[in-house]
Coordinates of C-alpha atoms in Angstrom, one line a residue:
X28 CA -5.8 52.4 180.0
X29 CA -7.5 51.0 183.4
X30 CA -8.4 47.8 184.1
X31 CA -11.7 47.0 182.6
X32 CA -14.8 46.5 184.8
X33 CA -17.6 43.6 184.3
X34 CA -21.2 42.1 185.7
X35 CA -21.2 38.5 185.4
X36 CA -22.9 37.8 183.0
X37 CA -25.8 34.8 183.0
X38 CA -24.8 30.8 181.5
X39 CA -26.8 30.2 178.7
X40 CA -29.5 28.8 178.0
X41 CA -32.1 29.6 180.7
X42 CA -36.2 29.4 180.1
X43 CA -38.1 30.7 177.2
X44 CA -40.3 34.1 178.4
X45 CA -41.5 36.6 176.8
X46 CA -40.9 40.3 177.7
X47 CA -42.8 43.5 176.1
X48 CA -41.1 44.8 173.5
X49 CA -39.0 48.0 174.2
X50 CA -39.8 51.5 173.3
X51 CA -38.0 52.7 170.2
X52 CA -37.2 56.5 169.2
X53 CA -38.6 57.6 166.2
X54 CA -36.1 59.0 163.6
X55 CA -37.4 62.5 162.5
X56 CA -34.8 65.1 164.3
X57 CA -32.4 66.8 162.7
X58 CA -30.5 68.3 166.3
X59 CA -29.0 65.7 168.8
X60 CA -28.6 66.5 173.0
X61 CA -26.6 64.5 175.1
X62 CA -29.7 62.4 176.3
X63 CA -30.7 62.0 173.0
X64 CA -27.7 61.1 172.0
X65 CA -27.1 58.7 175.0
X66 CA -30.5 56.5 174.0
X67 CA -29.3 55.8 170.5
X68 CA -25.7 55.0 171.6
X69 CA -27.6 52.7 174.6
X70 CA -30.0 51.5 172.5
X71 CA -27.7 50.6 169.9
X72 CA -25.7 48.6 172.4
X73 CA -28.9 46.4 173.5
X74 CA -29.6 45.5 169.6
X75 CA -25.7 45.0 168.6
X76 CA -25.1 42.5 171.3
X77 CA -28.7 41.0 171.1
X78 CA -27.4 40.3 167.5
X79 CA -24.3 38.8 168.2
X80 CA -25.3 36.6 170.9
X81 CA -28.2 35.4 168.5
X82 CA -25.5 34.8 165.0
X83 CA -23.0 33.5 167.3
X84 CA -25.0 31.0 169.1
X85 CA -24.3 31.7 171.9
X86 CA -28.4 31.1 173.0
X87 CA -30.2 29.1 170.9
X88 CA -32.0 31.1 168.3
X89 CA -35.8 30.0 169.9
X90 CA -35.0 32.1 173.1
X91 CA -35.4 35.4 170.5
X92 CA -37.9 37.2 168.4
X93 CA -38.2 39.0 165.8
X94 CA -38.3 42.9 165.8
X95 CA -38.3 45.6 163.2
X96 CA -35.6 48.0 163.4
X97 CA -33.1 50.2 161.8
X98 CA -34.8 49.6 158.8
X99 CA -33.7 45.5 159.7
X100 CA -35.4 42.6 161.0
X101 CA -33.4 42.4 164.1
X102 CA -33.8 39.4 166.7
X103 CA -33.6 40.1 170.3
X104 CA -33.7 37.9 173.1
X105 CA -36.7 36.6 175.1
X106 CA -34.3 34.9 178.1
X107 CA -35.8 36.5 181.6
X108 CA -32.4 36.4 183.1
X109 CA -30.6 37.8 180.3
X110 CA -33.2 40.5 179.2
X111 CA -32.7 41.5 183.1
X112 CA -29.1 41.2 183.1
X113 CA -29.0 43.4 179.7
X114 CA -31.3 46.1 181.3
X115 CA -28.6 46.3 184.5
X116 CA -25.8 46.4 182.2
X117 CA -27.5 49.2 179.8
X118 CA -28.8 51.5 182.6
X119 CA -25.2 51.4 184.4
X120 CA -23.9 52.2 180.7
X121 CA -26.2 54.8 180.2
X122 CA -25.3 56.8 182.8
X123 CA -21.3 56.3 182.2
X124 CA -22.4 57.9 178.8
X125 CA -24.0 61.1 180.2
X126 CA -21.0 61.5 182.0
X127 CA -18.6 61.2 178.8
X128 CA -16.7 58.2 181.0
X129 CA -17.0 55.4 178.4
X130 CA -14.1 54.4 177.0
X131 CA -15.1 51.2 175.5
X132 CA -17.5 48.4 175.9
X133 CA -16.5 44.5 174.9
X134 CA -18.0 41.7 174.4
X135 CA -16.1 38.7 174.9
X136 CA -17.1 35.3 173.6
X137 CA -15.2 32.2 175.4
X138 CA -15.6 28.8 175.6
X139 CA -17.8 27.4 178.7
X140 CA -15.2 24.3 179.2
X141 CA -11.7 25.8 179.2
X142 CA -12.6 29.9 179.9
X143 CA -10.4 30.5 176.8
X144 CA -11.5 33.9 175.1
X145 CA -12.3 32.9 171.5
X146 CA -13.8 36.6 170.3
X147 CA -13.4 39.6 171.2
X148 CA -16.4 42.3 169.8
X149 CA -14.6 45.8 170.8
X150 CA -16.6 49.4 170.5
X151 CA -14.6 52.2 170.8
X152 CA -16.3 55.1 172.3
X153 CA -15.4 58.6 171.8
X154 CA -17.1 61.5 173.8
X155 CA -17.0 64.9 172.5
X156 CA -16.6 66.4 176.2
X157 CA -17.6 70.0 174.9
X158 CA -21.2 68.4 173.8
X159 CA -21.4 67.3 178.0
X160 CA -22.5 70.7 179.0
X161 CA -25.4 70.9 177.5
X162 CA -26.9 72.2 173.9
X163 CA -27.2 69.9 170.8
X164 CA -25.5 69.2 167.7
X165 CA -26.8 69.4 164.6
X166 CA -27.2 65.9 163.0
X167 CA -30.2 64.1 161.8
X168 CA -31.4 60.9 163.6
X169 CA -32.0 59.3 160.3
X170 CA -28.6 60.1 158.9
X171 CA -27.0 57.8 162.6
X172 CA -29.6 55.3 161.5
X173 CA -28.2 54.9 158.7
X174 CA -24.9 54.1 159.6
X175 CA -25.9 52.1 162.5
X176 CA -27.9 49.8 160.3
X177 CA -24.5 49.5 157.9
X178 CA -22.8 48.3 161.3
X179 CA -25.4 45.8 161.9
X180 CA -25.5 44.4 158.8
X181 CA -21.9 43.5 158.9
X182 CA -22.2 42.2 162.1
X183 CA -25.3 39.9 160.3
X184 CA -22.7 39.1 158.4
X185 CA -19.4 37.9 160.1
X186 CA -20.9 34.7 160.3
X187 CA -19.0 34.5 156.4
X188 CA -16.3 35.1 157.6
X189 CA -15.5 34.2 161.5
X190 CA -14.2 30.9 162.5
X191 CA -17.2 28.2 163.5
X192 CA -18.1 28.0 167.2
X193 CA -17.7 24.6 167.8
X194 CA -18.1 24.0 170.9
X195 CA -20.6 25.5 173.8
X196 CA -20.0 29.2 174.7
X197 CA -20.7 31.8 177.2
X198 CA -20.0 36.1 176.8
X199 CA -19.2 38.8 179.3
X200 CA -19.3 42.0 178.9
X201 CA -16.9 44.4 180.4
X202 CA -17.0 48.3 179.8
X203 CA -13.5 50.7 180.3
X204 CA -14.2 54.0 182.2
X205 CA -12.5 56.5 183.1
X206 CA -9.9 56.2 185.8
X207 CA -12.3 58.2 188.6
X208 CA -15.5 56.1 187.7
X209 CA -17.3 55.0 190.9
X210 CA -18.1 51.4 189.9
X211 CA -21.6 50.0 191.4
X212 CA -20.7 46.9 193.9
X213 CA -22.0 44.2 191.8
X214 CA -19.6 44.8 188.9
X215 CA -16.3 43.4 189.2
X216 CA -12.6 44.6 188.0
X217 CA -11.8 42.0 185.2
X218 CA -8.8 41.1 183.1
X219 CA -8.7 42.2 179.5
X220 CA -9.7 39.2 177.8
X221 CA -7.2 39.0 175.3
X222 CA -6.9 36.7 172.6
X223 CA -3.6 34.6 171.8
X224 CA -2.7 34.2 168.2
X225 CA -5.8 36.7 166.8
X226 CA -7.0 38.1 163.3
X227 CA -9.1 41.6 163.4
X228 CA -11.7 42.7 161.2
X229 CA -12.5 46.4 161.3
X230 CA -16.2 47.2 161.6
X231 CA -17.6 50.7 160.5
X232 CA -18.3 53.1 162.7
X233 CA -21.1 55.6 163.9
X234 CA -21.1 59.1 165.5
X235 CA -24.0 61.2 166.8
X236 CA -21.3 64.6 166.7
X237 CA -21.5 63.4 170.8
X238 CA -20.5 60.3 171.1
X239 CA -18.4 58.0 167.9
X240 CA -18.4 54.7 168.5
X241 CA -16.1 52.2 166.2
X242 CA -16.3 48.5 165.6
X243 CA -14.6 45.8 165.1
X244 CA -14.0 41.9 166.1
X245 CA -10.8 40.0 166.9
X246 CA -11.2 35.7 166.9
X247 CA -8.6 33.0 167.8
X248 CA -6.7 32.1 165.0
X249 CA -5.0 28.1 164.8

């Protein structure tokens, strides 16, 4: 597929703030619409990478706070820069969504003194095109809850079973379109990322019937 595209993404750490906490659907539907299916996807994105950034250490675990969600406590970050950073990145995504052009968005851990990609978080993204034009599908929220939450949990959990971070990291983020994608001027085409001498561990996956997104996490191997 195309090369994928990235916004630099800020060094860590930067100054503690603190931002309003963001508004949250409520899960009670039992039909999903492209938009509606758009905000869970986005929205699930902005808590999946808060989480990783906060068990991987990437920012020291002061910068976040606490919030209740998916049924989880989940900790999000309270960096300026990087809550502003996050909402750039998730607006941009949000619209590649509503046009069914996401292929995939990855987050890439690497380490800050050699630029040597050490993780490599990948969500696969799968449109169902016919859902684009309008309509909804019949799913309940609660029942994508459900299996988001599932996801989250195991990303809780890979700190069992990826290697230590022993040394100081940074992440970008890059996001595969489609080929025809007009790419804002800010973002940047950006190699791959790839990992020499990886292991992958298969995450679970979610779908809203509109958009199916599935997990999983390669690391550097000795």
């Amino acid at each position: 597929s195309a090369s994928p595209v990235g916004l630099r993404a800020p060094h860590p750490p930067v100054t503690n703030a603190v931002v309003p906490s963001m508004a949250t659907s409520t899960a009670t539907t039992s039909a999903i619409t492209l938009k509606g299916s758009v905000a869970i996807v986005t929205e699930f994105f902005n808590y999946s990478i808060n989480s990783i950034l906060y068990q991987r250490g990437i920012y020291p675990p002061e910068t976040f706070r606490r919030m209740s969600k998916y049924g989880l406590t989940m900790l999000v970050t309270s960096d300026e820069e990087l809550v502003k950073y996050l909402d750039n990145v998730l607006t941009q995504l949000s619209a590649w969504l509503t046009a069914g052009s996401v292929q995939k968005l990855v987050v890439v851990v690497s380490s800050i003194a050699t630029g040597e990609a050490l993780e490599r978080w990948v969500f696969d993204v799968h449109t169902d095109k016919s859902a684009l034009s309008g309509g909804s599908v019949n799913k309940s929220e609660k029942e994508v809850m459900g299996e988001i939450q599932a996801i989250i949990r195991q990303i809780t959990a890979s700190v069992t079973f990826l290697p230590l971070l022993e040394e100081s990291c940074s992440f970008d983020l890059l996001v595969y379109t489609d080929d025809d994608v007009e790419v804002p001027r800010a973002w940047e085409e950006s190699d791959p990322r790839y990992i020499s001498n990886s292991d992958e561990v298969k995450l679970r996956s979610f779908t809203t019937k509109v958009h199916r997104v599935e997990a999983c996490v390669s690391y550097k191997t000795d």
